[in-house]
Amino acid sequence: METRRKFVQKGLLGIAAAGLAGRAFGSTKPEHGKDSSVAKGVNFDLAIAGYSFVKFGLDDSLAMMKRMDVRYLCIKDFHLPLTATDAEIAAFHKKLADSGVTGYAVGPIYMAKSKDEIDRGFEYAKRVGVKLVVGIPSRENLPYISEKVKEYDMQYAIHNHGPEDKLYPNATTVFEAVKNLDERMGLCFDMGHNARDGHDSIKDVERYHQRIFDIHLKNVTSPTADGKTCELGRGVIDIPRFVKTLSKVGYQGKCSLEFEKDMSDPLAGLAESKGYFQGVVDSLS
Amino acid sequence: METRRKFVQKGLLGIAAAGLAGRAFGSTKPEHGKDSSVAKGVNFDLAIAGYSFVKFGLDDSLAMMKRMDVRYLCIKDFHLPLTATDAEIAAFHKKLADSGVTGYAVGPIYMAKSKDEIDRGFEYAKRVGVKLVVGIPSRENLPYISEKVKEYDMQYAIHNHGPEDKLYPNATTVFEAVKNLDERMGLCFDMGHNARDGHDSIKDVERYHQRIFDIHLKNVTSPTADGKTCELGRGVIDIPRFVKTLSKVGYQGKCSLEFEKDMSDPLAGLAESKGYFQGVVDSLS
């Protein structure tokens, strides 16, 4: 009987290689796809976007992650405030490590009001020890942030938030805003909000992948403004084709599940979504 | 954006076509696989084996099924006793229908002690209105049961239960016991217990598929007696290859999740497993 635990094994290898919050970018792992359209050198680390746990403290959140065997977390400020001391940050990382979890990025952090917010966000990321900031900045401060990513040698990923978002409704608006700035300026691609804004999230991976540093992995019930987040396999976005496309373009970041349904009791929907993603990855591997 | 809801749509179509507990065998649905090794005419209806809910009453069980959007249940006696009256059976079916669930089979029913137990089991199945009985009979009564399946025009599926089971530890023992009996005598293939007994559950699908009428879909931590049930994507059985093989041989029955881990709190593991199966099916479709 062939043993097939690619998804899990990769998680274990990832943890072994990662150290404490020191691995913002996935290692290149060759995938020998049976489908010749699937490129090699793909990293499919599954993560959880911290916002999925907005109604839970860190202990409960980590217990859910452990139950699901998900090893990466994008850190939200309600779990680790921007004002945390270095000792508090160390205690936070220890708690994550005790659950086999690595915090790989911070955000989304709102920093549209002032340069002070931007300064504070980058200092926070530095103290947390990650190399990726997910943020929502004003457009006029983008050149300032482009200098910051040089200074800190970090990636900065702007989060697109759908038709209600006047600044960054979709991937195209973010790409157009950053394409002439430092190449560390890019996108935290919320594929669900992008779809809700009427855009093709699979084509947009092909178009903008060089600036996609993080993904909010989700599906939605409709490709319209009234579309709601649903379990990953139950929505309008073709996830197997999405994952194949990530593979084809050689995406190296995390796929960070953001589940905005049943937020007071998210475990079943998160677990179903995690299983779906793993089933797709294992089938295409 | 392409809409891809094959798995869900099939469930909806299945429900629409099924009526009340009247559909023991899947309808033939053409699948246009991108992988040419995947045959057409495959049915991948996901079900839950009632034993997964051994610690829960019917209402709680149906609530979990509704949450997971799983539409078929193999009925266990703790949810519907063999002594149930016709009125109680009707009320049971109504409750299932109100949750969008169809009971597609009964069992496993232990009937190894006497012919009376066998008689009672077949009468129960007839009154419940299903055409598939999952059972554990004695070997000496197999010819008697072979007459029963003719009389009732039902399928009878013997459940294999691993190395601790002296009668039917694996698929091979069941197949050898029924191969010369009526062709409605077959196997409820517990792929996990078969693996725990050191057998190759994928090869056994190829060998015995003509007598496989039901599947206890699961994975195990080790292909040895001490292997435990785990979430579908976390075990030693290669589920994508298993599903491809089901497809290749044209399996027409249900795939009935049996989750024997966290039995006091099974929803997360069931949901992860359901998602995994759906991700595999959608990727191979």
PDB file of C-alpha atoms in Angstrom, chain A:
ATOM      1  CA  MET A   1       0.000   0.000   0.000  1.00  0.00           C
ATOM      2  CA  GLU A   2       1.413   3.301  -1.067  1.00  0.00           C
ATOM      3  CA  THR A   3       1.705   5.850   1.667  1.00  0.00           C
ATOM      4  CA  ARG A   4       0.375   9.218   0.591  1.00  0.00           C
ATOM      5  CA  ARG A   5       0.789  11.993   3.036  1.00  0.00           C
ATOM      6  CA  LYS A   6       2.275  14.671   0.857  1.00  0.00           C
ATOM      7  CA  PHE A   7       0.216  17.458   2.329  1.00  0.00           C
ATOM      8  CA  VAL A   8       0.905  16.483   5.912  1.00  0.00           C
ATOM      9  CA  GLN A   9       4.534  15.660   5.348  1.00  0.00           C
ATOM     10  CA  LYS A  10       5.101  19.013   3.763  1.00  0.00           C
ATOM     11  CA  GLY A  11       3.600  20.616   6.839  1.00  0.00           C
ATOM     12  CA  LEU A  12       5.981  18.692   9.042  1.00  0.00           C
ATOM     13  CA  LEU A  13       8.957  19.590   6.876  1.00  0.00           C
ATOM     14  CA  GLY A  14       7.815  23.175   6.862  1.00  0.00           C
ATOM     15  CA  ILE A  15       7.731  23.266  10.629  1.00  0.00           C
ATOM     16  CA  ALA A  16      11.116  21.590  10.913  1.00  0.00           C
ATOM     17  CA  ALA A  17      12.673  24.061   8.511  1.00  0.00           C
ATOM     18  CA  ALA A  18      10.933  27.134   9.749  1.00  0.00           C
ATOM     19  CA  GLY A  19      12.226  27.898  13.191  1.00  0.00           C
ATOM     20  CA  LEU A  20      10.357  30.497  15.144  1.00  0.00           C
ATOM     21  CA  ALA A  21       8.518  32.882  12.873  1.00  0.00           C
ATOM     22  CA  GLY A  22      11.579  33.097  10.717  1.00  0.00           C
ATOM     23  CA  ARG A  23      10.166  31.867   7.429  1.00  0.00           C
ATOM     24  CA  ALA A  24       8.054  34.353   5.619  1.00  0.00           C
ATOM     25  CA  PHE A  25       8.391  32.719   2.228  1.00  0.00           C
ATOM     26  CA  GLY A  26       7.828  29.121   1.327  1.00  0.00           C
ATOM     27  CA  SER A  27      10.746  26.934   0.424  1.00  0.00           C
ATOM     28  CA  THR A  28      10.786  25.615  -3.103  1.00  0.00           C
ATOM     29  CA  LYS A  29       9.610  22.038  -3.063  1.00  0.00           C
ATOM     30  CA  PRO A  30       9.482  20.130  -6.314  1.00  0.00           C
ATOM     31  CA  GLU A  31       6.077  18.674  -7.093  1.00  0.00           C
ATOM     32  CA  HIS A  32       5.916  15.856  -9.560  1.00  0.00           C
ATOM     33  CA  GLY A  33       2.421  16.378 -10.868  1.00  0.00           C
ATOM     34  CA  LYS A  34       0.671  13.680 -12.843  1.00  0.00           C
ATOM     35  CA  ASP A  35      -0.870  16.530 -14.806  1.00  0.00           C
ATOM     36  CA  SER A  36       1.902  17.892 -16.972  1.00  0.00           C
ATOM     37  CA  SER A  37       0.379  21.372 -16.800  1.00  0.00           C
ATOM     38  CA  VAL A  38       1.283  21.474 -13.120  1.00  0.00           C
ATOM     39  CA  ALA A  39       4.651  23.129 -12.775  1.00  0.00           C
ATOM     40  CA  LYS A  40       7.298  22.138 -10.305  1.00  0.00           C
ATOM     41  CA  GLY A  41       8.592  24.284  -7.481  1.00  0.00           C
ATOM     42  CA  VAL A  42       5.263  24.905  -5.824  1.00  0.00           C
ATOM     43  CA  ASN A  43       4.535  25.539  -2.199  1.00  0.00           C
ATOM     44  CA  PHE A  44       1.028  24.925  -0.947  1.00  0.00           C
ATOM     45  CA  ASP A  45       1.369  25.743   2.729  1.00  0.00           C
ATOM     46  CA  LEU A  46      -2.072  26.201   4.181  1.00  0.00           C
ATOM     47  CA  ALA A  47      -2.491  28.911   6.801  1.00  0.00           C
ATOM     48  CA  ILE A  48      -5.312  30.580   8.674  1.00  0.00           C
ATOM     49  CA  ALA A  49      -5.949  34.287   8.333  1.00  0.00           C
ATOM     50  CA  GLY A  50      -6.258  35.504  11.890  1.00  0.00           C
ATOM     51  CA  TYR A  51      -9.519  37.299  11.195  1.00  0.00           C
ATOM     52  CA  SER A  52     -11.238  33.896  10.979  1.00  0.00           C
ATOM     53  CA  PHE A  53     -10.821  33.820  14.766  1.00  0.00           C
ATOM     54  CA  VAL A  54     -12.016  37.352  15.480  1.00  0.00           C
ATOM     55  CA  LYS A  55     -14.407  36.040  18.135  1.00  0.00           C
ATOM     56  CA  PHE A  56     -11.818  33.837  19.848  1.00  0.00           C
ATOM     57  CA  GLY A  57      -8.811  34.354  22.035  1.00  0.00           C
ATOM     58  CA  LEU A  58      -5.442  32.937  21.093  1.00  0.00           C
ATOM     59  CA  ASP A  59      -5.775  29.728  23.139  1.00  0.00           C
ATOM     60  CA  ASP A  60      -9.066  28.737  21.534  1.00  0.00           C
ATOM     61  CA  SER A  61      -7.764  29.699  18.095  1.00  0.00           C
ATOM     62  CA  LEU A  62      -4.665  27.553  18.483  1.00  0.00           C
ATOM     63  CA  ALA A  63      -6.742  24.643  19.765  1.00  0.00           C
ATOM     64  CA  MET A  64      -8.790  24.796  16.558  1.00  0.00           C
ATOM     65  CA  MET A  65      -5.645  24.990  14.432  1.00  0.00           C
ATOM     66  CA  LYS A  66      -4.155  22.001  16.223  1.00  0.00           C
ATOM     67  CA  ARG A  67      -7.342  20.021  15.712  1.00  0.00           C
ATOM     68  CA  MET A  68      -7.230  20.793  11.988  1.00  0.00           C
ATOM     69  CA  ASP A  69      -3.463  20.304  11.757  1.00  0.00           C
ATOM     70  CA  VAL A  70      -2.882  23.708  10.179  1.00  0.00           C
ATOM     71  CA  ARG A  71       0.587  25.088  10.913  1.00  0.00           C
ATOM     72  CA  TYR A  72       0.671  28.733   9.809  1.00  0.00           C
ATOM     73  CA  LEU A  73      -1.126  31.796  11.104  1.00  0.00           C
ATOM     74  CA  CYS A  74      -1.324  35.341   9.779  1.00  0.00           C
ATOM     75  CA  ILE A  75      -1.259  37.316  13.018  1.00  0.00           C
ATOM     76  CA  LYS A  76      -4.057  39.774  13.730  1.00  0.00           C
ATOM     77  CA  ASP A  77      -3.701  42.569  16.245  1.00  0.00           C
ATOM     78  CA  PHE A  78      -6.495  41.246  18.477  1.00  0.00           C
ATOM     79  CA  HIS A  79      -4.210  38.264  19.176  1.00  0.00           C
ATOM     80  CA  LEU A  80      -1.007  40.318  19.403  1.00  0.00           C
ATOM     81  CA  PRO A  81      -1.495  44.087  19.789  1.00  0.00           C
ATOM     82  CA  LEU A  82       0.808  46.498  18.005  1.00  0.00           C
ATOM     83  CA  THR A  83       1.723  47.767  21.462  1.00  0.00           C
ATOM     84  CA  ALA A  84       2.949  44.358  22.641  1.00  0.00           C
ATOM     85  CA  THR A  85       6.280  44.393  24.433  1.00  0.00           C
ATOM     86  CA  ASP A  86       9.152  42.234  23.259  1.00  0.00           C
ATOM     87  CA  ALA A  87       8.490  39.914  26.188  1.00  0.00           C
ATOM     88  CA  GLU A  88       4.841  39.614  25.181  1.00  0.00           C
ATOM     89  CA  ILE A  89       5.876  38.882  21.610  1.00  0.00           C
ATOM     90  CA  ALA A  90       8.254  36.162  22.816  1.00  0.00           C
ATOM     91  CA  ALA A  91       5.502  34.619  24.938  1.00  0.00           C
ATOM     92  CA  PHE A  92       3.165  34.748  21.948  1.00  0.00           C
ATOM     93  CA  HIS A  93       5.646  32.914  19.730  1.00  0.00           C
ATOM     94  CA  LYS A  94       6.247  30.325  22.428  1.00  0.00           C
ATOM     95  CA  LYS A  95       2.527  29.664  22.697  1.00  0.00           C
ATOM     96  CA  LEU A  96       2.289  29.228  18.929  1.00  0.00           C
ATOM     97  CA  ALA A  97       5.298  26.914  18.862  1.00  0.00           C
ATOM     98  CA  ASP A  98       3.778  24.794  21.630  1.00  0.00           C
ATOM     99  CA  SER A  99       0.849  24.184  19.250  1.00  0.00           C
ATOM    100  CA  GLY A 100       3.110  23.536  16.263  1.00  0.00           C
ATOM    101  CA  VAL A 101       2.097  26.845  14.675  1.00  0.00           C
ATOM    102  CA  THR A 102       4.281  29.494  13.046  1.00  0.00           C
ATOM    103  CA  GLY A 103       3.156  33.094  12.640  1.00  0.00           C
ATOM    104  CA  TYR A 104       4.246  33.902   9.098  1.00  0.00           C
ATOM    105  CA  ALA A 105       2.959  37.457   8.642  1.00  0.00           C
ATOM    106  CA  VAL A 106       1.036  40.258  10.341  1.00  0.00           C
ATOM    107  CA  GLY A 107      -2.210  41.907   9.319  1.00  0.00           C
ATOM    108  CA  PRO A 108      -4.254  43.101   7.734  1.00  0.00           C
ATOM    109  CA  ILE A 109      -3.253  46.299   9.547  1.00  0.00           C
ATOM    110  CA  TYR A 110      -5.174  49.478   8.813  1.00  0.00           C
ATOM    111  CA  MET A 111      -2.686  52.280   8.188  1.00  0.00           C
ATOM    112  CA  ALA A 112      -4.567  54.681   5.933  1.00  0.00           C
ATOM    113  CA  LYS A 113      -4.609  57.651   8.280  1.00  0.00           C
ATOM    114  CA  SER A 114      -1.003  58.663   8.776  1.00  0.00           C
ATOM    115  CA  LYS A 115       2.642  57.922   8.224  1.00  0.00           C
ATOM    116  CA  ASP A 116       2.897  57.254  11.945  1.00  0.00           C
ATOM    117  CA  GLU A 117       0.620  54.250  11.499  1.00  0.00           C
ATOM    118  CA  ILE A 118       2.867  53.012   8.721  1.00  0.00           C
ATOM    119  CA  ASP A 119       5.994  53.474  10.820  1.00  0.00           C
ATOM    120  CA  ARG A 120       4.370  51.669  13.692  1.00  0.00           C
ATOM    121  CA  GLY A 121       3.266  48.773  11.452  1.00  0.00           C
ATOM    122  CA  PHE A 122       6.737  48.154  10.077  1.00  0.00           C
ATOM    123  CA  GLU A 123       8.351  48.376  13.509  1.00  0.00           C
ATOM    124  CA  TYR A 124       5.761  45.908  14.810  1.00  0.00           C
ATOM    125  CA  ALA A 125       6.500  43.461  11.977  1.00  0.00           C
ATOM    126  CA  LYS A 126      10.202  43.761  12.670  1.00  0.00           C
ATOM    127  CA  ARG A 127       9.722  43.100  16.358  1.00  0.00           C
ATOM    128  CA  VAL A 128       7.388  40.172  15.611  1.00  0.00           C
ATOM    129  CA  GLY A 129      10.081  38.797  13.312  1.00  0.00           C
ATOM    130  CA  VAL A 130       8.146  38.415  10.072  1.00  0.00           C
ATOM    131  CA  LYS A 131       9.021  39.629   6.590  1.00  0.00           C
ATOM    132  CA  LEU A 132       5.511  40.201   5.301  1.00  0.00           C
ATOM    133  CA  VAL A 133       3.079  42.965   6.274  1.00  0.00           C
ATOM    134  CA  VAL A 134      -0.500  42.817   5.072  1.00  0.00           C
ATOM    135  CA  GLY A 135      -1.907  46.321   5.127  1.00  0.00           C
ATOM    136  CA  ILE A 136      -4.511  48.796   4.034  1.00  0.00           C
ATOM    137  CA  PRO A 137      -2.717  52.089   3.249  1.00  0.00           C
ATOM    138  CA  SER A 138      -3.883  55.331   1.693  1.00  0.00           C
ATOM    139  CA  ARG A 139      -2.939  55.755  -1.939  1.00  0.00           C
ATOM    140  CA  GLU A 140      -0.930  58.909  -1.329  1.00  0.00           C
ATOM    141  CA  ASN A 141       1.394  57.109   1.076  1.00  0.00           C
ATOM    142  CA  LEU A 142       2.301  54.289  -1.298  1.00  0.00           C
ATOM    143  CA  PRO A 143       5.624  55.903  -2.320  1.00  0.00           C
ATOM    144  CA  TYR A 144       6.452  56.284   1.389  1.00  0.00           C
ATOM    145  CA  ILE A 145       5.714  52.575   1.965  1.00  0.00           C
ATOM    146  CA  SER A 146       7.813  51.713  -1.067  1.00  0.00           C
ATOM    147  CA  GLU A 147      10.747  53.306   0.745  1.00  0.00           C
ATOM    148  CA  LYS A 148       9.861  51.405   3.917  1.00  0.00           C
ATOM    149  CA  VAL A 149      10.021  48.004   2.201  1.00  0.00           C
ATOM    150  CA  LYS A 150      13.523  48.885   1.031  1.00  0.00           C
ATOM    151  CA  GLU A 151      14.560  50.031   4.514  1.00  0.00           C
ATOM    152  CA  TYR A 152      13.163  46.912   6.253  1.00  0.00           C
ATOM    153  CA  ASP A 153      13.617  44.470   3.348  1.00  0.00           C
ATOM    154  CA  MET A 154      10.042  43.335   3.836  1.00  0.00           C
ATOM    155  CA  GLN A 155       7.179  42.566   1.495  1.00  0.00           C
ATOM    156  CA  TYR A 156       4.085  44.709   1.808  1.00  0.00           C
ATOM    157  CA  ALA A 157       0.811  43.176   0.624  1.00  0.00           C
ATOM    158  CA  ILE A 158      -2.243  45.372   0.127  1.00  0.00           C
ATOM    159  CA  HIS A 159      -5.528  43.656   0.872  1.00  0.00           C
ATOM    160  CA  ASN A 160      -8.400  44.067  -1.625  1.00  0.00           C
ATOM    161  CA  HIS A 161     -11.791  44.169   0.018  1.00  0.00           C
ATOM    162  CA  GLY A 162     -14.537  44.024  -2.605  1.00  0.00           C
ATOM    163  CA  PRO A 163     -17.066  46.441  -4.057  1.00  0.00           C
ATOM    164  CA  GLU A 164     -17.573  48.299  -0.766  1.00  0.00           C
ATOM    165  CA  ASP A 165     -13.864  49.193  -0.672  1.00  0.00           C
ATOM    166  CA  LYS A 166     -13.350  52.542  -2.362  1.00  0.00           C
ATOM    167  CA  LEU A 167      -9.552  52.254  -2.352  1.00  0.00           C
ATOM    168  CA  TYR A 168      -8.809  48.638  -3.296  1.00  0.00           C
ATOM    169  CA  PRO A 169     -11.905  46.730  -4.388  1.00  0.00           C
ATOM    170  CA  ASN A 170     -10.043  44.152  -6.472  1.00  0.00           C
ATOM    171  CA  ALA A 171      -6.646  42.835  -7.502  1.00  0.00           C
ATOM    172  CA  THR A 172      -6.399  45.073 -10.539  1.00  0.00           C
ATOM    173  CA  THR A 173      -6.629  48.278  -8.501  1.00  0.00           C
ATOM    174  CA  VAL A 174      -3.855  47.088  -6.203  1.00  0.00           C
ATOM    175  CA  PHE A 175      -1.636  45.940  -9.057  1.00  0.00           C
ATOM    176  CA  GLU A 176      -2.049  49.223 -10.910  1.00  0.00           C
ATOM    177  CA  ALA A 177      -1.196  51.120  -7.732  1.00  0.00           C
ATOM    178  CA  VAL A 178       2.025  49.209  -6.996  1.00  0.00           C
ATOM    179  CA  LYS A 179       3.350  48.021 -10.347  1.00  0.00           C
ATOM    180  CA  ASN A 180       5.783  50.917 -10.712  1.00  0.00           C
ATOM    181  CA  LEU A 181       6.901  50.834  -7.085  1.00  0.00           C
ATOM    182  CA  ASP A 182       9.462  48.588  -5.409  1.00  0.00           C
ATOM    183  CA  GLU A 183       8.916  44.943  -6.347  1.00  0.00           C
ATOM    184  CA  ARG A 184       8.321  44.136  -2.682  1.00  0.00           C
ATOM    185  CA  MET A 185       5.063  46.100  -2.970  1.00  0.00           C
ATOM    186  CA  GLY A 186       2.217  43.770  -3.844  1.00  0.00           C
ATOM    187  CA  LEU A 187      -1.052  42.123  -3.024  1.00  0.00           C
ATOM    188  CA  CYS A 188      -2.694  40.033  -0.356  1.00  0.00           C
ATOM    189  CA  PHE A 189      -5.098  38.568  -2.862  1.00  0.00           C
ATOM    190  CA  ASP A 190      -8.561  38.195  -1.372  1.00  0.00           C
ATOM    191  CA  MET A 191      -9.922  35.932  -4.089  1.00  0.00           C
ATOM    192  CA  GLY A 192     -13.437  36.053  -2.631  1.00  0.00           C
ATOM    193  CA  HIS A 193     -13.761  39.831  -2.484  1.00  0.00           C
ATOM    194  CA  ASN A 194     -12.185  40.015  -5.942  1.00  0.00           C
ATOM    195  CA  ALA A 195     -14.895  37.677  -7.243  1.00  0.00           C
ATOM    196  CA  ARG A 196     -17.583  39.637  -5.411  1.00  0.00           C
ATOM    197  CA  ASP A 197     -16.360  42.669  -7.359  1.00  0.00           C
ATOM    198  CA  GLY A 198     -17.025  40.794 -10.609  1.00  0.00           C
ATOM    199  CA  HIS A 199     -13.434  39.845 -11.398  1.00  0.00           C
ATOM    200  CA  ASP A 200     -12.050  36.474 -12.444  1.00  0.00           C
ATOM    201  CA  SER A 201      -9.845  35.331  -9.583  1.00  0.00           C
ATOM    202  CA  ILE A 202      -8.183  32.611 -11.642  1.00  0.00           C
ATOM    203  CA  LYS A 203      -7.229  34.903 -14.493  1.00  0.00           C
ATOM    204  CA  ASP A 204      -6.052  37.467 -11.968  1.00  0.00           C
ATOM    205  CA  VAL A 205      -3.605  34.943 -10.504  1.00  0.00           C
ATOM    206  CA  GLU A 206      -2.143  34.574 -13.989  1.00  0.00           C
ATOM    207  CA  ARG A 207      -2.051  38.336 -14.497  1.00  0.00           C
ATOM    208  CA  TYR A 208      -0.685  39.479 -11.166  1.00  0.00           C
ATOM    209  CA  HIS A 209       1.123  36.518  -9.628  1.00  0.00           C
ATOM    210  CA  GLN A 210       4.462  38.288  -9.528  1.00  0.00           C
ATOM    211  CA  ARG A 211       2.953  40.733  -7.038  1.00  0.00           C
ATOM    212  CA  ILE A 212       0.811  38.268  -5.080  1.00  0.00           C
ATOM    213  CA  PHE A 213       2.562  37.671  -1.751  1.00  0.00           C
ATOM    214  CA  ASP A 214      -0.333  36.283   0.273  1.00  0.00           C
ATOM    215  CA  ILE A 215      -3.787  34.863  -0.457  1.00  0.00           C
ATOM    216  CA  HIS A 216      -6.989  34.972   1.520  1.00  0.00           C
ATOM    217  CA  LEU A 217      -8.229  31.570   0.454  1.00  0.00           C
ATOM    218  CA  LYS A 218     -12.004  31.466   0.371  1.00  0.00           C
ATOM    219  CA  ASN A 219     -15.008  30.920  -1.810  1.00  0.00           C
ATOM    220  CA  VAL A 220     -18.205  32.937  -2.220  1.00  0.00           C
ATOM    221  CA  THR A 221     -21.804  32.086  -2.986  1.00  0.00           C
ATOM    222  CA  SER A 222     -22.108  34.532  -5.877  1.00  0.00           C
ATOM    223  CA  PRO A 223     -19.742  36.615  -8.065  1.00  0.00           C
ATOM    224  CA  THR A 224     -21.666  39.719  -7.059  1.00  0.00           C
ATOM    225  CA  ALA A 225     -21.652  42.221  -4.211  1.00  0.00           C
ATOM    226  CA  ASP A 226     -24.156  40.156  -2.244  1.00  0.00           C
ATOM    227  CA  GLY A 227     -21.993  37.010  -2.431  1.00  0.00           C
ATOM    228  CA  LYS A 228     -21.156  35.583   0.979  1.00  0.00           C
ATOM    229  CA  THR A 229     -18.192  33.550   2.146  1.00  0.00           C
ATOM    230  CA  CYS A 230     -18.934  29.839   2.151  1.00  0.00           C
ATOM    231  CA  GLU A 231     -17.065  26.585   2.642  1.00  0.00           C
ATOM    232  CA  LEU A 232     -14.237  26.325   0.105  1.00  0.00           C
ATOM    233  CA  GLY A 233     -15.855  23.659  -2.067  1.00  0.00           C
ATOM    234  CA  ARG A 234     -19.328  25.156  -2.114  1.00  0.00           C
ATOM    235  CA  GLY A 235     -18.881  28.418  -3.957  1.00  0.00           C
ATOM    236  CA  VAL A 236     -18.626  29.795  -7.473  1.00  0.00           C
ATOM    237  CA  ILE A 237     -14.827  29.843  -7.744  1.00  0.00           C
ATOM    238  CA  ASP A 238     -13.371  26.676  -9.299  1.00  0.00           C
ATOM    239  CA  ILE A 239     -10.840  25.841  -6.593  1.00  0.00           C
ATOM    240  CA  PRO A 240      -9.131  22.929  -8.382  1.00  0.00           C
ATOM    241  CA  ARG A 241      -8.484  25.206 -11.336  1.00  0.00           C
ATOM    242  CA  PHE A 242      -7.398  27.998  -8.990  1.00  0.00           C
ATOM    243  CA  VAL A 243      -4.877  25.670  -7.315  1.00  0.00           C
ATOM    244  CA  LYS A 244      -3.633  24.406 -10.684  1.00  0.00           C
ATOM    245  CA  THR A 245      -3.093  28.000 -11.711  1.00  0.00           C
ATOM    246  CA  LEU A 246      -1.163  28.767  -8.523  1.00  0.00           C
ATOM    247  CA  SER A 247       0.957  25.768  -9.357  1.00  0.00           C
ATOM    248  CA  LYS A 248       1.487  26.823 -12.953  1.00  0.00           C
ATOM    249  CA  VAL A 249       2.685  30.310 -12.015  1.00  0.00           C
ATOM    250  CA  GLY A 250       4.906  28.937  -9.248  1.00  0.00           C
ATOM    251  CA  TYR A 251       3.207  30.708  -6.358  1.00  0.00           C
ATOM    252  CA  GLN A 252       5.458  30.558  -3.304  1.00  0.00           C
ATOM    253  CA  GLY A 253       3.374  32.187  -0.586  1.00  0.00           C
ATOM    254  CA  LYS A 254       0.857  30.806   1.849  1.00  0.00           C
ATOM    255  CA  CYS A 255      -2.799  30.085   1.187  1.00  0.00           C
ATOM    256  CA  SER A 256      -4.454  31.579   4.232  1.00  0.00           C
ATOM    257  CA  LEU A 257      -8.005  30.383   4.872  1.00  0.00           C
ATOM    258  CA  GLU A 258     -10.307  33.244   5.784  1.00  0.00           C
ATOM    259  CA  PHE A 259     -13.728  31.972   6.760  1.00  0.00           C
ATOM    260  CA  GLU A 260     -16.302  34.660   7.395  1.00  0.00           C
ATOM    261  CA  LYS A 261     -19.323  32.406   7.914  1.00  0.00           C
ATOM    262  CA  ASP A 262     -20.453  30.992  11.257  1.00  0.00           C
ATOM    263  CA  MET A 263     -17.859  33.213  12.913  1.00  0.00           C
ATOM    264  CA  SER A 264     -19.101  32.309  16.393  1.00  0.00           C
ATOM    265  CA  ASP A 265     -18.626  28.611  15.605  1.00  0.00           C
ATOM    266  CA  PRO A 266     -16.231  28.413  12.660  1.00  0.00           C
ATOM    267  CA  LEU A 267     -14.502  25.064  13.259  1.00  0.00           C
ATOM    268  CA  ALA A 268     -16.758  22.871  11.069  1.00  0.00           C
ATOM    269  CA  GLY A 269     -16.568  25.223   8.097  1.00  0.00           C
ATOM    270  CA  LEU A 270     -12.845  25.796   8.511  1.00  0.00           C
ATOM    271  CA  ALA A 271     -12.229  22.049   8.804  1.00  0.00           C
ATOM    272  CA  GLU A 272     -14.320  21.305   5.710  1.00  0.00           C
ATOM    273  CA  SER A 273     -12.430  23.997   3.808  1.00  0.00           C
ATOM    274  CA  LYS A 274      -9.066  22.719   5.007  1.00  0.00           C
ATOM    275  CA  GLY A 275     -10.006  19.203   3.946  1.00  0.00           C
ATOM    276  CA  TYR A 276     -11.177  20.447   0.556  1.00  0.00           C
ATOM    277  CA  PHE A 277      -7.942  22.300  -0.116  1.00  0.00           C
ATOM    278  CA  GLN A 278      -5.876  19.317   0.972  1.00  0.00           C
ATOM    279  CA  GLY A 279      -7.945  16.980  -1.230  1.00  0.00           C
ATOM    280  CA  VAL A 280      -7.404  19.241  -4.233  1.00  0.00           C
ATOM    281  CA  VAL A 281      -3.662  19.573  -3.596  1.00  0.00           C
ATOM    282  CA  ASP A 282      -3.221  15.831  -3.058  1.00  0.00           C
ATOM    283  CA  SER A 283      -5.166  15.070  -6.230  1.00  0.00           C
ATOM    284  CA  LEU A 284      -3.089  17.416  -8.351  1.00  0.00           C
ATOM    285  CA  SER A 285       0.250  16.397  -6.835  1.00  0.00           C
TER     286      SER A 285
END
